CSV table of C-alpha atoms in Angstrom, one decimal:
chain,number,residue,atom,x,y,z
A,806,MET,CA,-9.7,14.1,31.5
A,807,LEU,CA,-7.6,15.5,28.6
A,808,THR,CA,-4.4,17.3,29.7
A,809,ASP,CA,-2.9,20.2,27.8
A,810,GLU,CA,-0.3,17.8,26.5
A,811,ASP,CA,-3.0,15.5,25.2
A,812,ARG,CA,-4.8,18.4,23.5
A,813,ALA,CA,-1.5,19.4,21.8
A,814,LEU,CA,-1.1,15.9,20.5
A,815,LEU,CA,-4.7,15.8,19.2
A,816,LYS,CA,-4.3,19.3,17.6
A,817,GLY,CA,-1.0,18.3,15.9
A,818,LYS,CA,-0.6,16.7,12.5
A,819,ASN,CA,-0.9,13.3,14.0
A,820,PHE,CA,-3.0,10.3,12.9
A,821,GLY,CA,-5.2,8.0,15.0
A,822,GLY,CA,-6.4,4.5,14.6
A,823,LEU,CA,-10.1,4.4,15.5
A,824,SER,CA,-11.5,1.0,16.4
A,825,THR,CA,-15.2,0.1,16.4
A,826,MET,CA,-17.1,-3.1,16.8
A,827,MET,CA,-18.6,-5.0,13.8
A,828,PRO,CA,-22.0,-6.6,14.3
A,829,ASP,CA,-20.3,-10.0,14.9
A,830,GLY,CA,-18.2,-8.5,17.7
A,831,SER,CA,-14.9,-8.4,15.6
A,832,PRO,CA,-13.0,-5.1,15.7
A,833,GLN,CA,-12.8,-2.8,12.8
A,834,THR,CA,-10.0,-0.1,12.7
A,835,THR,CA,-9.6,2.9,10.4
A,836,ILE,CA,-6.8,5.4,10.3
A,837,VAL,CA,-8.3,8.9,10.8
A,838,TRP,CA,-7.5,12.5,11.1
A,839,ILE,CA,-8.1,13.7,14.7
A,840,ASP,CA,-9.1,16.9,16.5
A,841,THR,CA,-10.4,18.1,19.8
A,842,ASP,CA,-12.8,20.6,21.2
A,843,GLY,CA,-10.8,20.5,24.5
A,844,GLU,CA,-13.1,17.9,26.2
A,845,HIS,CA,-13.8,15.5,23.4
A,846,VAL,CA,-11.8,13.8,20.7
A,847,LEU,CA,-13.3,14.8,17.3
A,848,VAL,CA,-13.3,12.5,14.3
A,849,ASN,CA,-14.8,13.5,10.9
A,850,THR,CA,-16.4,10.9,8.7
A,851,ALA,CA,-19.1,10.6,6.1
A,852,GLU,CA,-22.5,9.1,6.1
A,853,GLY,CA,-22.6,5.4,5.0
A,854,ARG,CA,-19.1,4.6,6.3
A,855,VAL,CA,-18.6,1.3,8.2
A,856,LYS,CA,-17.3,3.0,11.3
A,857,LEU,CA,-20.4,5.3,11.5
A,858,ASN,CA,-22.7,2.3,11.1
A,859,ASN,CA,-20.8,0.5,13.9
A,860,ILE,CA,-20.9,3.5,16.2
A,861,GLU,CA,-24.7,4.0,15.7
A,862,ARG,CA,-25.2,0.5,16.9
A,863,ASP,CA,-22.5,0.5,19.7
A,864,PRO,CA,-20.9,3.9,20.7
A,865,ARG,CA,-17.9,2.3,22.4
A,866,VAL,CA,-14.6,3.1,20.7
A,867,ALA,CA,-10.9,2.8,21.1
A,868,LEU,CA,-8.4,5.3,19.6
A,869,ALA,CA,-4.6,5.0,19.4
A,870,VAL,CA,-2.9,8.3,18.6
A,871,TYR,CA,0.9,8.8,18.1
A,872,GLU,CA,3.0,11.8,17.4
A,873,HIS,CA,4.1,12.0,13.8
A,874,ASP,CA,7.7,13.0,14.7
A,875,ASP,CA,8.0,10.9,17.8
A,876,PRO,CA,5.8,7.7,17.7
A,877,TYR,CA,6.9,6.9,21.3
A,878,ARG,CA,4.7,9.9,22.4
A,879,GLN,CA,1.2,8.4,22.2
A,880,LEU,CA,-2.2,8.1,23.7
A,881,ALA,CA,-4.5,5.1,24.0
A,882,ILE,CA,-8.1,6.3,24.6
A,883,ARG,CA,-11.1,4.2,25.3
A,884,GLY,CA,-14.4,6.0,25.4
A,885,ARG,CA,-17.8,6.4,23.7
A,886,VAL,CA,-19.2,8.6,21.0
A,887,VAL,CA,-21.6,11.0,22.8
A,888,ASP,CA,-22.6,13.0,19.8
A,889,ILE,CA,-23.0,12.4,16.1
A,890,THR,CA,-23.7,15.6,14.2
A,891,ARG,CA,-23.5,17.3,10.8
A,892,GLU,CA,-23.2,20.7,12.6
A,893,GLY,CA,-19.7,22.0,12.1
A,894,ALA,CA,-18.6,18.9,10.1
A,895,GLU,CA,-18.0,20.7,6.8
A,896,ALA,CA,-15.9,23.5,8.4
A,897,ASN,CA,-14.0,20.9,10.5
A,898,ILE,CA,-13.0,18.7,7.5
A,899,ASP,CA,-11.7,21.8,5.7
A,900,ALA,CA,-9.7,22.8,8.8
A,901,LEU,CA,-8.3,19.2,9.0
A,902,ALA,CA,-7.4,19.4,5.2
A,903,GLN,CA,-5.4,22.6,6.0
A,904,ARG,CA,-3.6,20.9,8.8
A,905,TYR,CA,-2.9,17.5,7.2
A,906,LEU,CA,-2.6,18.4,3.5
A,907,GLY,CA,-1.9,22.2,3.4
A,908,THR,CA,-5.0,22.7,1.2
A,909,GLU,CA,-7.8,25.2,1.8
A,910,ARG,CA,-10.6,22.7,1.2
A,911,TYR,CA,-11.0,19.0,1.6
A,912,PRO,CA,-10.2,17.6,-1.9
A,913,TRP,CA,-12.0,14.3,-1.8
A,914,ARG,CA,-15.6,15.3,-1.4
A,915,SER,CA,-18.1,13.2,-3.3
A,916,GLU,CA,-21.2,14.7,-4.8
A,917,GLY,CA,-24.1,14.4,-2.3
A,918,GLU,CA,-21.7,13.4,0.5
A,919,HIS,CA,-22.7,14.5,4.0
A,920,ARG,CA,-19.9,15.0,6.5
A,921,ILE,CA,-20.4,13.9,10.1
A,922,LEU,CA,-18.6,14.9,13.2
A,923,LEU,CA,-18.1,12.3,15.9
A,924,LYS,CA,-17.5,13.5,19.5
A,925,ILE,CA,-15.7,11.0,21.6
A,926,LEU,CA,-15.8,11.3,25.4
A,927,PRO,CA,-12.6,9.7,26.8
A,928,GLU,CA,-13.3,7.4,29.7
A,929,LYS,CA,-9.8,5.9,30.0
A,930,ILE,CA,-6.6,7.3,28.8
A,931,VAL,CA,-3.2,5.6,28.8
A,932,ARG,CA,-0.2,7.9,28.2
């Protein structure tokens, strides 16, 4: 479902607003760094975060992404998290730190923190 143009937007230095559902049904949105493996949208987080707790209960998510230099170029994605894994999460957060911060390693690691990679399968995309 992702086009080459979508993938370029997701691979750019662009932010996304990831929305999940709280237990009471209210929305919760977090600004996140984004990536893609070509098929899925990737979001990196850490164990214990509200968004992860929400996703473990209800994998449906919405994500709004806009181009940093042209916010009129945007994607609205509805989908679901189809994989929650530690595999590749540490390398991914360092690659994202290089893209977004220009640093070799993610600078805000907490001792004992476990990074998690969320794989979102887009089900509806509005361009």
